[in-house]
Amino acid sequence: MSLAAMYDQTGTPEVLHLAEAPDPAPGPGEVLVRVHAAGINPYDGKVRRGFIPSEAPFPRRIGSDLAGTVEAVGAGAEYWDGTPVAVGDEVLGSGAGAVAERAVARASSLAKRPEALPIEVAGGLNVAGLTAVSCLATVPVGPGDTVLVGGASGGVGIIASQLAKEAGATVIGTASARNLDFVRSLGIEAVEYGPGLADRAAAIGDVTAVMDCHGRDALDAGVTLGVSTDRMVAIAAYAALAEIGAQNVERAARTAENLARLADEVAAGRVVLPVAATFPLEQVVDAFTVLESSHAPGKIVVTP
Ligand SMILES: NC(=O)c1ccc[n+]([C@@H]2O[C@H](COP(=O)([O-])OP(=O)(O)OC[C@H]3O[C@@H](n4cnc5c(N)ncnc54)[C@H](OP(=O)(O)O)[C@@H]3O)[C@@H](O)[C@H]2O)c1
C-alpha cells in the first residue's frame, strides 16, 4: 500500500486529498516507480477542474511527470533503445497518476536519469521538455531566424527559448513585467506580453517565426508582423489556430529518445529548467494552488 493524491469530484485544488491505495502492479512492458519527484502541469489542473473532459472514473489520481527509482519490472519492460529496465534504475518520464508514492509507467516512455540531473528537475522535465522539443520539430528554426516565444517564463517556454537559441536563432521571449529579468537570464531578449506586443517585438528584430507557449497573443503579434502561418506554432490556442491557420504542435517528437537527449542537455547545464518550488506530498493542495495562481518562473514539483 502507498499514498497517492486523489480527487472524487472536479474542482479547485481543495478537492485533492491523500488516500492509501494498493500498489499498482506493472503489466507487460510496464514498471513500478517509487516516485521521488513529480512535476505538476497546467493540464493536470485543467482536467481536475473539468475544463478538459476525462472519462476516468472517480476517485482519480493526478499527474504524469515523474522521476524516481524502479521497484518492480513487468514482463519484457524495455527502454526506447531496447535495453531492459532493471530494478533500482533511476528514471524520469511519464507515469499514470504520478503525484503519489508509487506509479506505474510504460518502460518505453522512460529515460534513465543522468547522475548530474537533480531529481526535482528530472521530475519536472517530461511534459514541458517534450512539448518544447515538439515546438521546434513543428517549426524548425536556425541562424537567420528571429523567434518570438510567448510565455518564455513558463515551463514549456523556458525550454523552447533555449532550444531555439541553441539552434542559432535570435530569441525574443514574452513574460510578465516581474519575470523579464528572469527571461533575460536565459540569454535571450525579453518583452512584456499584452497589448502592443507586436511593436515591442519589432523594435528588437524582424520576427520570422512564432512559438506561442501560452495562449494566442504571440500568434496575433505574428499575424500583425506578417509572419507566415507555417512558421507559427501554438500549444494552447486551438480556436486561434483554426482562425489564423497556424500550426498545432506535432506529437511525433514526444519520444523517450528525445527526453533522454534533453535530460543530458540539462544535466550538462546547456539548458536550464529552474524549479520554482517543491512541496511534500502532504501539501499537494498548496502545490496546485501555487501552480494555478502564481507566476513563479519554472516548475512546481511535488516530492513524495
Ligand atoms: N498542447 C500541448 O501538448 C501542451 C503541453 C504542455 C502545456 N500545454 C499548455 O501550454 C500552456 C503553458 O504550459 P506551461 O507548463 O509552460 O505553463 P506555465 O509554466 O504555467 O507558464 C505559463 C506561461 O504563460 C505566461 N502567461 C501567463 N499569463 C499570460 C498572458 N495573459 N498572456 C501571455 N502570457 C501569459 C506566463 O508568464 P508569467 O508567469 O511571466 O506571467 C508563463 O510564461 C498551458 O496552458 C498548458 O496547459 C499544452
mmCIF file of C-alpha atoms and ligand atoms in Angstrom:
data_model
loop_
_atom_site.group_PDB
_atom_site.id
_atom_site.type_symbol
_atom_site.label_atom_id
_atom_site.label_comp_id
_atom_site.label_asym_id
_atom_site.label_seq_id
_atom_site.Cartn_x
_atom_site.Cartn_y
_atom_site.Cartn_z
ATOM 1 C CA MET A 1 0.000 0.000 0.000
ATOM 2 C CA SER A 2 1.137 3.545 -0.604
ATOM 3 C CA LEU A 3 -0.213 7.094 -0.696
ATOM 4 C CA ALA A 4 -1.482 8.856 -3.795
ATOM 5 C CA ALA A 5 -3.081 12.244 -4.408
ATOM 6 C CA MET A 6 -6.701 11.643 -5.410
ATOM 7 C CA TYR A 7 -9.915 13.509 -6.079
ATOM 8 C CA ASP A 8 -13.555 12.396 -6.041
ATOM 9 C CA GLN A 9 -15.070 15.334 -7.914
ATOM 10 C CA THR A 10 -13.870 18.076 -10.247
ATOM 11 C CA GLY A 11 -12.998 21.432 -8.714
ATOM 12 C CA THR A 12 -10.387 23.704 -7.166
ATOM 13 C CA PRO A 13 -7.153 22.299 -5.682
ATOM 14 C CA GLU A 14 -9.026 21.691 -2.400
ATOM 15 C CA VAL A 15 -10.739 18.614 -3.891
ATOM 16 C CA LEU A 16 -7.354 16.879 -3.694
ATOM 17 C CA HIS A 17 -6.575 14.621 -0.753
ATOM 18 C CA LEU A 18 -4.229 11.759 0.000
ATOM 19 C CA ALA A 19 -5.518 8.216 0.049
ATOM 20 C CA GLU A 20 -3.864 4.877 0.651
ATOM 21 C CA ALA A 21 -4.181 2.532 -2.316
ATOM 22 C CA PRO A 22 -2.797 -0.889 -3.206
ATOM 23 C CA ASP A 23 0.467 -0.525 -5.125
ATOM 24 C CA PRO A 24 -0.335 -0.775 -8.810
ATOM 25 C CA ALA A 25 1.173 -3.880 -10.415
ATOM 26 C CA PRO A 26 3.229 -3.354 -13.570
ATOM 27 C CA GLY A 27 1.834 -5.233 -16.580
ATOM 28 C CA PRO A 28 3.805 -6.346 -19.631
ATOM 29 C CA GLY A 29 6.090 -3.543 -20.820
ATOM 30 C CA GLU A 30 5.481 -1.554 -17.621
ATOM 31 C CA VAL A 31 7.453 -0.778 -14.465
ATOM 32 C CA LEU A 32 6.539 0.315 -10.930
ATOM 33 C CA VAL A 33 8.378 3.507 -9.965
ATOM 34 C CA ARG A 34 8.973 4.758 -6.419
ATOM 35 C CA VAL A 35 8.315 8.429 -7.170
ATOM 36 C CA HIS A 36 10.778 10.910 -5.670
ATOM 37 C CA ALA A 37 9.707 13.956 -7.686
ATOM 38 C CA ALA A 38 6.526 14.630 -9.657
ATOM 39 C CA GLY A 39 6.331 17.862 -11.637
ATOM 40 C CA ILE A 40 2.804 19.211 -11.979
ATOM 41 C CA ASN A 41 1.418 20.848 -15.103
ATOM 42 C CA PRO A 42 -1.422 23.210 -16.043
ATOM 43 C CA TYR A 43 -3.022 20.253 -17.890
ATOM 44 C CA ASP A 44 -3.409 18.355 -14.586
ATOM 45 C CA GLY A 45 -5.263 21.311 -13.088
ATOM 46 C CA LYS A 46 -7.472 21.753 -16.184
ATOM 47 C CA VAL A 47 -8.579 18.091 -16.054
ATOM 48 C CA ARG A 48 -9.127 18.287 -12.283
ATOM 49 C CA ARG A 49 -11.318 21.391 -12.727
ATOM 50 C CA GLY A 50 -13.274 19.645 -15.502
ATOM 51 C CA PHE A 51 -12.136 22.146 -18.170
ATOM 52 C CA ILE A 52 -10.657 19.230 -20.118
ATOM 53 C CA PRO A 53 -13.094 16.301 -20.135
ATOM 54 C CA SER A 54 -11.926 12.959 -18.769
ATOM 55 C CA GLU A 55 -13.641 9.582 -18.852
ATOM 56 C CA ALA A 56 -11.563 8.279 -15.938
ATOM 57 C CA PRO A 57 -13.766 7.068 -13.065
ATOM 58 C CA PHE A 58 -13.581 8.680 -9.600
ATOM 59 C CA PRO A 59 -11.626 8.564 -7.421
ATOM 60 C CA ARG A 60 -8.990 9.809 -9.872
ATOM 61 C CA ARG A 61 -5.267 10.086 -9.412
ATOM 62 C CA ILE A 62 -3.450 13.140 -10.741
ATOM 63 C CA GLY A 63 -0.182 13.950 -12.516
ATOM 64 C CA SER A 64 2.011 12.342 -15.142
ATOM 65 C CA ASP A 65 5.564 13.717 -14.825
ATOM 66 C CA LEU A 66 7.852 11.735 -12.577
ATOM 67 C CA ALA A 67 11.394 10.890 -11.585
ATOM 68 C CA GLY A 68 12.216 8.025 -9.267
ATOM 69 C CA THR A 69 13.560 4.535 -8.762
ATOM 70 C CA VAL A 70 12.290 1.391 -10.472
ATOM 71 C CA GLU A 71 10.920 -1.011 -7.839
ATOM 72 C CA ALA A 72 9.339 -3.732 -9.993
ATOM 73 C CA VAL A 73 9.530 -4.666 -13.648
ATOM 74 C CA GLY A 74 6.754 -6.181 -15.798
ATOM 75 C CA ALA A 75 7.411 -8.776 -18.474
ATOM 76 C CA GLY A 76 9.508 -7.514 -21.378
ATOM 77 C CA ALA A 77 9.900 -3.981 -19.980
ATOM 78 C CA GLU A 78 12.489 -2.247 -22.168
ATOM 79 C CA TYR A 79 13.662 1.321 -22.658
ATOM 80 C CA TRP A 80 13.128 3.026 -26.015
ATOM 81 C CA ASP A 81 16.519 1.730 -27.196
ATOM 82 C CA GLY A 82 15.636 -1.898 -26.410
ATOM 83 C CA THR A 83 17.755 -2.258 -23.254
ATOM 84 C CA PRO A 84 15.916 -3.996 -20.413
ATOM 85 C CA VAL A 85 14.809 -1.984 -17.395
ATOM 86 C CA ALA A 86 16.240 -3.228 -14.074
ATOM 87 C CA VAL A 87 15.036 -2.838 -10.503
ATOM 88 C CA GLY A 88 16.982 0.067 -8.970
ATOM 89 C CA ASP A 89 17.280 2.073 -12.204
ATOM 90 C CA GLU A 90 16.889 5.824 -11.743
ATOM 91 C CA VAL A 91 14.403 7.050 -14.338
ATOM 92 C CA LEU A 92 12.353 10.029 -15.481
ATOM 93 C CA GLY A 93 9.370 10.350 -17.767
ATOM 94 C CA SER A 94 5.660 9.788 -17.674
ATOM 95 C CA GLY A 95 3.592 7.639 -15.298
ATOM 96 C CA ALA A 96 -0.117 7.360 -14.608
ATOM 97 C CA GLY A 97 -1.182 9.369 -11.548
ATOM 98 C CA ALA A 98 2.404 10.311 -10.759
ATOM 99 C CA VAL A 99 1.647 12.546 -7.760
ATOM 100 C CA ALA A 100 1.949 9.559 -5.463
ATOM 101 C CA GLU A 101 4.497 7.476 -3.637
ATOM 102 C CA ARG A 102 4.386 4.883 -6.405
ATOM 103 C CA ALA A 103 3.178 4.940 -10.011
ATOM 104 C CA VAL A 104 3.181 2.609 -12.998
ATOM 105 C CA ALA A 105 4.916 3.787 -16.154
ATOM 106 C CA ARG A 106 5.381 2.379 -19.641
ATOM 107 C CA ALA A 107 9.053 1.461 -19.831
ATOM 108 C CA SER A 108 9.271 2.733 -23.415
ATOM 109 C CA SER A 109 8.276 6.241 -22.244
ATOM 110 C CA LEU A 110 11.104 6.461 -19.699
ATOM 111 C CA ALA A 111 14.686 7.697 -19.874
ATOM 112 C CA LYS A 112 17.492 6.888 -17.476
ATOM 113 C CA ARG A 113 18.223 9.844 -15.205
ATOM 114 C CA PRO A 114 21.740 11.170 -15.712
ATOM 115 C CA GLU A 115 23.553 11.294 -12.363
ATOM 116 C CA ALA A 116 24.191 15.019 -12.701
ATOM 117 C CA LEU A 117 20.486 15.821 -13.219
ATOM 118 C CA PRO A 118 18.918 16.808 -9.871
ATOM 119 C CA ILE A 119 15.890 14.663 -9.129
ATOM 120 C CA GLU A 120 13.486 17.617 -8.751
ATOM 121 C CA VAL A 121 14.476 18.955 -12.161
ATOM 122 C CA ALA A 122 14.166 15.474 -13.667
ATOM 123 C CA GLY A 123 10.678 15.154 -12.189
ATOM 124 C CA GLY A 124 9.506 18.277 -13.989
ATOM 125 C CA LEU A 125 11.141 17.731 -17.357
ATOM 126 C CA ASN A 126 8.866 15.359 -19.271
ATOM 127 C CA VAL A 127 5.793 17.344 -20.361
ATOM 128 C CA ALA A 128 7.424 20.781 -20.587
ATOM 129 C CA GLY A 129 10.563 19.438 -22.227
ATOM 130 C CA LEU A 130 8.922 17.233 -24.826
ATOM 131 C CA THR A 131 6.386 19.948 -25.670
ATOM 132 C CA ALA A 132 9.250 22.393 -26.221
ATOM 133 C CA VAL A 133 11.115 19.868 -28.378
ATOM 134 C CA SER A 134 7.873 19.375 -30.322
ATOM 135 C CA CYS A 135 7.541 23.128 -30.920
ATOM 136 C CA LEU A 136 10.953 23.110 -32.585
ATOM 137 C CA ALA A 137 10.081 19.966 -34.539
ATOM 138 C CA THR A 138 6.922 21.679 -35.826
ATOM 139 C CA VAL A 139 8.652 24.950 -36.692
ATOM 140 C CA PRO A 140 12.388 24.330 -37.020
ATOM 141 C CA VAL A 141 14.486 27.470 -36.568
ATOM 142 C CA GLY A 142 18.131 28.326 -37.066
ATOM 143 C CA PRO A 143 20.617 31.109 -37.789
ATOM 144 C CA GLY A 144 18.839 33.945 -39.584
ATOM 145 C CA ASP A 145 15.582 33.387 -37.695
ATOM 146 C CA THR A 146 14.191 35.738 -35.075
ATOM 147 C CA VAL A 147 11.715 33.756 -32.980
ATOM 148 C CA LEU A 148 9.028 35.258 -30.784
ATOM 149 C CA VAL A 149 8.353 32.842 -27.895
ATOM 150 C CA GLY A 150 5.137 33.590 -25.997
ATOM 151 C CA GLY A 151 5.335 32.637 -22.307
ATOM 152 C CA ALA A 152 9.116 32.339 -22.126
ATOM 153 C CA SER A 153 8.957 32.340 -18.315
ATOM 154 C CA GLY A 154 6.801 29.179 -18.215
ATOM 155 C CA GLY A 155 7.815 25.525 -18.165
ATOM 156 C CA VAL A 156 7.470 24.976 -21.916
ATOM 157 C CA GLY A 157 8.626 28.452 -22.982
ATOM 158 C CA ILE A 158 11.781 28.362 -20.856
ATOM 159 C CA ILE A 159 12.980 25.252 -22.666
ATOM 160 C CA ALA A 160 11.694 26.211 -26.131
ATOM 161 C CA SER A 161 13.533 29.553 -25.875
ATOM 162 C CA GLN A 162 16.814 27.895 -25.014
ATOM 163 C CA LEU A 163 16.494 25.227 -27.709
ATOM 164 C CA ALA A 164 15.750 27.926 -30.299
ATOM 165 C CA LYS A 165 18.795 29.885 -29.130
ATOM 166 C CA GLU A 166 20.933 26.744 -29.195
ATOM 167 C CA ALA A 167 19.765 26.200 -32.795
ATOM 168 C CA GLY A 168 21.264 29.591 -33.669
ATOM 169 C CA ALA A 169 18.132 31.761 -33.744
ATOM 170 C CA THR A 170 17.715 35.169 -32.160
ATOM 171 C CA VAL A 171 15.013 34.729 -29.500
ATOM 172 C CA ILE A 172 12.554 37.268 -28.120
ATOM 173 C CA GLY A 173 10.652 35.872 -25.125
ATOM 174 C CA THR A 174 7.499 37.304 -23.584
ATOM 175 C CA ALA A 175 6.709 37.364 -19.864
ATOM 176 C CA SER A 176 5.010 39.471 -17.219
ATOM 177 C CA ALA A 177 6.967 42.516 -16.043
ATOM 178 C CA ARG A 178 8.137 40.701 -12.884
ATOM 179 C CA ASN A 179 9.760 37.922 -14.946
ATOM 180 C CA LEU A 180 11.548 39.947 -17.644
ATOM 181 C CA ASP A 181 14.902 39.792 -15.848
ATOM 182 C CA PHE A 182 14.491 36.052 -15.428
ATOM 183 C CA VAL A 183 13.879 35.677 -19.180
ATOM 184 C CA ARG A 184 16.978 37.790 -19.916
ATOM 185 C CA SER A 185 18.944 35.447 -17.637
ATOM 186 C CA LEU A 186 18.292 32.740 -20.265
ATOM 187 C CA GLY A 187 20.424 34.783 -22.657
ATOM 188 C CA ILE A 188 17.519 35.986 -24.786
ATOM 189 C CA GLU A 189 15.691 39.259 -25.383
ATOM 190 C CA ALA A 190 12.630 39.871 -23.204
ATOM 191 C CA VAL A 191 9.443 41.867 -23.784
ATOM 192 C CA GLU A 192 6.249 42.142 -21.765
ATOM 193 C CA TYR A 193 3.209 40.290 -23.113
ATOM 194 C CA GLY A 194 -0.099 42.130 -23.667
ATOM 195 C CA PRO A 195 -1.305 44.969 -25.908
ATOM 196 C CA GLY A 196 1.442 46.429 -28.108
ATOM 197 C CA LEU A 197 3.441 43.184 -28.202
ATOM 198 C CA ALA A 198 3.960 43.320 -31.983
ATOM 199 C CA ASP A 199 5.535 46.772 -31.735
ATOM 200 C CA ARG A 200 7.788 45.780 -28.846
ATOM 201 C CA ALA A 201 8.973 42.668 -30.696
ATOM 202 C CA ALA A 202 9.503 44.567 -33.966
ATOM 203 C CA ALA A 203 11.666 47.089 -32.116
ATOM 204 C CA ILE A 204 14.085 44.233 -31.388
ATOM 205 C CA GLY A 205 14.132 42.369 -34.691
ATOM 206 C CA ASP A 206 12.402 41.175 -37.831
ATOM 207 C CA VAL A 207 10.339 38.260 -36.454
ATOM 208 C CA THR A 208 10.407 35.206 -38.767
ATOM 209 C CA ALA A 209 8.824 32.551 -36.501
ATOM 210 C CA VAL A 210 6.462 32.355 -33.514
ATOM 211 C CA MET A 211 6.144 29.744 -30.765
ATOM 212 C CA ASP A 212 3.177 30.644 -28.583
ATOM 213 C CA CYS A 213 3.640 28.723 -25.339
ATOM 214 C CA HIS A 214 0.742 30.325 -23.500
ATOM 215 C CA GLY A 215 -2.317 31.382 -25.499
ATOM 216 C CA ARG A 216 -2.627 33.448 -28.634
ATOM 217 C CA ASP A 217 -1.129 36.907 -28.164
ATOM 218 C CA ALA A 218 2.230 35.918 -29.659
ATOM 219 C CA LEU A 219 0.342 34.359 -32.588
ATOM 220 C CA ASP A 220 -1.645 37.569 -33.045
ATOM 221 C CA ALA A 221 1.588 39.560 -32.949
ATOM 222 C CA GLY A 222 2.987 37.235 -35.613
ATOM 223 C CA VAL A 223 -0.018 37.897 -37.846
ATOM 224 C CA THR A 224 0.434 41.655 -37.362
ATOM 225 C CA LEU A 225 4.107 41.297 -38.265
ATOM 226 C CA GLY A 226 3.340 39.281 -41.410
ATOM 227 C CA VAL A 227 4.904 36.007 -40.240
ATOM 228 C CA SER A 228 3.877 33.112 -42.492
ATOM 229 C CA THR A 229 1.353 30.767 -40.791
ATOM 230 C CA ASP A 230 3.576 27.744 -41.443
ATOM 231 C CA ARG A 231 6.221 29.447 -39.267
ATOM 232 C CA MET A 232 3.907 29.832 -36.268
ATOM 233 C CA VAL A 233 3.108 27.117 -33.723
ATOM 234 C CA ALA A 234 0.973 27.186 -30.583
ATOM 235 C CA ILE A 235 0.366 24.710 -27.774
ATOM 236 C CA ALA A 236 -2.735 26.089 -26.055
ATOM 237 C CA ALA A 237 -4.765 28.142 -28.528
ATOM 238 C CA TYR A 238 -6.966 25.781 -30.520
ATOM 239 C CA ALA A 239 -9.555 28.384 -31.544
ATOM 240 C CA ALA A 240 -6.815 30.750 -32.677
ATOM 241 C CA LEU A 241 -5.080 28.006 -34.648
ATOM 242 C CA ALA A 242 -8.239 27.362 -36.642
ATOM 243 C CA GLU A 243 -8.857 31.071 -37.119
ATOM 244 C CA ILE A 244 -5.312 32.017 -38.092
ATOM 245 C CA GLY A 245 -4.267 28.780 -39.775
ATOM 246 C CA ALA A 246 -1.080 28.428 -37.709
ATOM 247 C CA GLN A 247 0.430 25.050 -36.780
ATOM 248 C CA ASN A 248 -0.712 22.879 -33.884
ATOM 249 C CA VAL A 249 2.253 21.407 -32.062
ATOM 250 C CA GLU A 250 3.017 17.998 -33.547
ATOM 251 C CA ARG A 251 3.203 14.887 -31.359
ATOM 252 C CA ALA A 252 5.769 12.778 -33.193
ATOM 253 C CA ALA A 253 8.723 14.282 -31.312
ATOM 254 C CA ARG A 254 7.370 13.253 -27.875
ATOM 255 C CA THR A 255 9.674 10.276 -27.589
ATOM 256 C CA ALA A 256 11.711 8.858 -24.746
ATOM 257 C CA GLU A 257 14.757 9.188 -27.010
ATOM 258 C CA ASN A 258 14.210 12.963 -27.160
ATOM 259 C CA LEU A 259 13.586 13.015 -23.402
ATOM 260 C CA ALA A 260 16.902 11.231 -22.825
ATOM 261 C CA ARG A 261 18.703 13.702 -25.102
ATOM 262 C CA LEU A 262 17.138 16.664 -23.314
ATOM 263 C CA ALA A 263 17.942 15.191 -19.898
ATOM 264 C CA ASP A 264 21.607 15.075 -20.986
ATOM 265 C CA GLU A 265 21.431 18.711 -22.145
ATOM 266 C CA VAL A 266 20.017 19.820 -18.799
ATOM 267 C CA ALA A 267 22.445 17.663 -16.823
ATOM 268 C CA ALA A 268 25.330 19.258 -18.740
ATOM 269 C CA GLY A 269 23.998 22.751 -17.980
ATOM 270 C CA ARG A 270 23.429 23.640 -21.638
ATOM 271 C CA VAL A 271 19.687 24.014 -20.938
ATOM 272 C CA VAL A 272 18.324 25.156 -17.585
ATOM 273 C CA LEU A 273 14.933 24.367 -16.060
ATOM 274 C CA PRO A 274 14.533 26.135 -12.720
ATOM 275 C CA VAL A 275 12.415 24.557 -10.010
ATOM 276 C CA ALA A 276 10.286 27.393 -8.613
ATOM 277 C CA ALA A 277 9.094 25.434 -5.564
ATOM 278 C CA THR A 278 8.883 21.933 -4.139
ATOM 279 C CA PHE A 279 6.150 20.568 -1.869
ATOM 280 C CA PRO A 280 5.895 17.312 0.083
ATOM 281 C CA LEU A 281 3.020 15.041 -0.936
ATOM 282 C CA GLU A 282 1.039 16.138 2.134
ATOM 283 C CA GLN A 283 0.974 19.689 0.676
ATOM 284 C CA VAL A 284 -0.384 18.717 -2.734
ATOM 285 C CA VAL A 285 -3.230 21.255 -2.394
ATOM 286 C CA ASP A 286 -0.675 24.047 -1.823
ATOM 287 C CA ALA A 287 1.381 22.827 -4.784
ATOM 288 C CA PHE A 288 -1.585 23.112 -7.167
ATOM 289 C CA THR A 289 -2.699 26.401 -5.625
ATOM 290 C CA VAL A 290 0.730 27.877 -6.367
ATOM 291 C CA LEU A 291 0.786 26.347 -9.864
ATOM 292 C CA GLU A 292 -2.601 27.831 -10.705
ATOM 293 C CA SER A 293 -2.211 31.245 -9.119
ATOM 294 C CA SER A 294 1.411 32.328 -9.054
ATOM 295 C CA HIS A 295 3.670 33.473 -11.856
ATOM 296 C CA ALA A 296 6.844 31.968 -10.413
ATOM 297 C CA PRO A 297 9.172 31.069 -13.284
ATOM 298 C CA GLY A 298 9.983 27.367 -13.513
ATOM 299 C CA LYS A 299 8.432 24.125 -12.386
ATOM 300 C CA ILE A 300 6.365 23.284 -9.321
ATOM 301 C CA VAL A 301 7.392 19.827 -8.123
ATOM 302 C CA VAL A 302 5.835 17.504 -5.527
ATOM 303 C CA THR A 303 8.389 15.352 -3.722
ATOM 304 C CA PRO A 304 6.592 12.270 -2.315
HETATM 305 N N1 LIG B 1 -0.548 21.168 -26.367
HETATM 306 C C1 LIG B 1 0.247 20.551 -25.509
HETATM 307 O O1 LIG B 1 0.699 19.448 -25.750
HETATM 308 C C2 LIG B 1 0.651 21.251 -24.248
HETATM 309 C C3 LIG B 1 1.717 20.735 -23.494
HETATM 310 C C4 LIG B 1 2.124 21.421 -22.352
HETATM 311 C C5 LIG B 1 1.453 22.561 -21.958
HETATM 312 N N2 LIG B 1 0.378 22.988 -22.678
HETATM 313 C C6 LIG B 1 -0.352 24.202 -22.261
HETATM 314 O O2 LIG B 1 0.516 25.296 -22.526
HETATM 315 C C7 LIG B 1 0.358 26.307 -21.539
HETATM 316 C C8 LIG B 1 1.709 26.623 -20.889
HETATM 317 O O3 LIG B 1 2.169 25.491 -20.177
HETATM 318 P P1 LIG B 1 3.382 25.654 -19.134
HETATM 319 O O4 LIG B 1 3.576 24.372 -18.470
HETATM 320 O O5 LIG B 1 4.549 26.314 -19.782
HETATM 321 O O6 LIG B 1 2.697 26.699 -18.099
HETATM 322 P P2 LIG B 1 3.361 27.676 -17.042
HETATM 323 O O7 LIG B 1 4.653 27.122 -16.553
HETATM 324 O O8 LIG B 1 2.295 27.987 -16.060
HETATM 325 O O9 LIG B 1 3.713 29.007 -17.888
HETATM 326 C C9 LIG B 1 2.724 29.866 -18.375
HETATM 327 C C10 LIG B 1 3.390 30.979 -19.189
HETATM 328 O O10 LIG B 1 2.363 31.816 -19.738
HETATM 329 C C11 LIG B 1 2.644 33.184 -19.410
HETATM 330 N N3 LIG B 1 1.413 33.936 -19.276
HETATM 331 C C12 LIG B 1 0.573 33.983 -18.190
HETATM 332 N N4 LIG B 1 -0.452 34.809 -18.456
HETATM 333 C C13 LIG B 1 -0.258 35.293 -19.724
HETATM 334 C C14 LIG B 1 -0.987 36.187 -20.558
HETATM 335 N N5 LIG B 1 -2.122 36.755 -20.145
HETATM 336 N N6 LIG B 1 -0.510 36.452 -21.801
HETATM 337 C C15 LIG B 1 0.637 35.871 -22.245
HETATM 338 N N7 LIG B 1 1.376 35.003 -21.488
HETATM 339 C C16 LIG B 1 0.926 34.729 -20.243
HETATM 340 C C17 LIG B 1 3.395 33.103 -18.112
HETATM 341 O O11 LIG B 1 4.141 34.309 -17.917
HETATM 342 P P3 LIG B 1 4.303 34.972 -16.431
HETATM 343 O O12 LIG B 1 4.424 33.821 -15.469
HETATM 344 O O13 LIG B 1 5.560 35.773 -16.535
HETATM 345 O O14 LIG B 1 3.067 35.761 -16.199
HETATM 346 C C18 LIG B 1 4.305 31.895 -18.371
HETATM 347 O O15 LIG B 1 5.389 32.276 -19.151
HETATM 348 C C19 LIG B 1 -0.704 25.773 -20.581
HETATM 349 O O16 LIG B 1 -1.961 26.268 -20.982
HETATM 350 C C20 LIG B 1 -0.656 24.276 -20.777
HETATM 351 O O17 LIG B 1 -1.868 23.634 -20.444
HETATM 352 C C21 LIG B 1 -0.023 22.369 -23.822
#
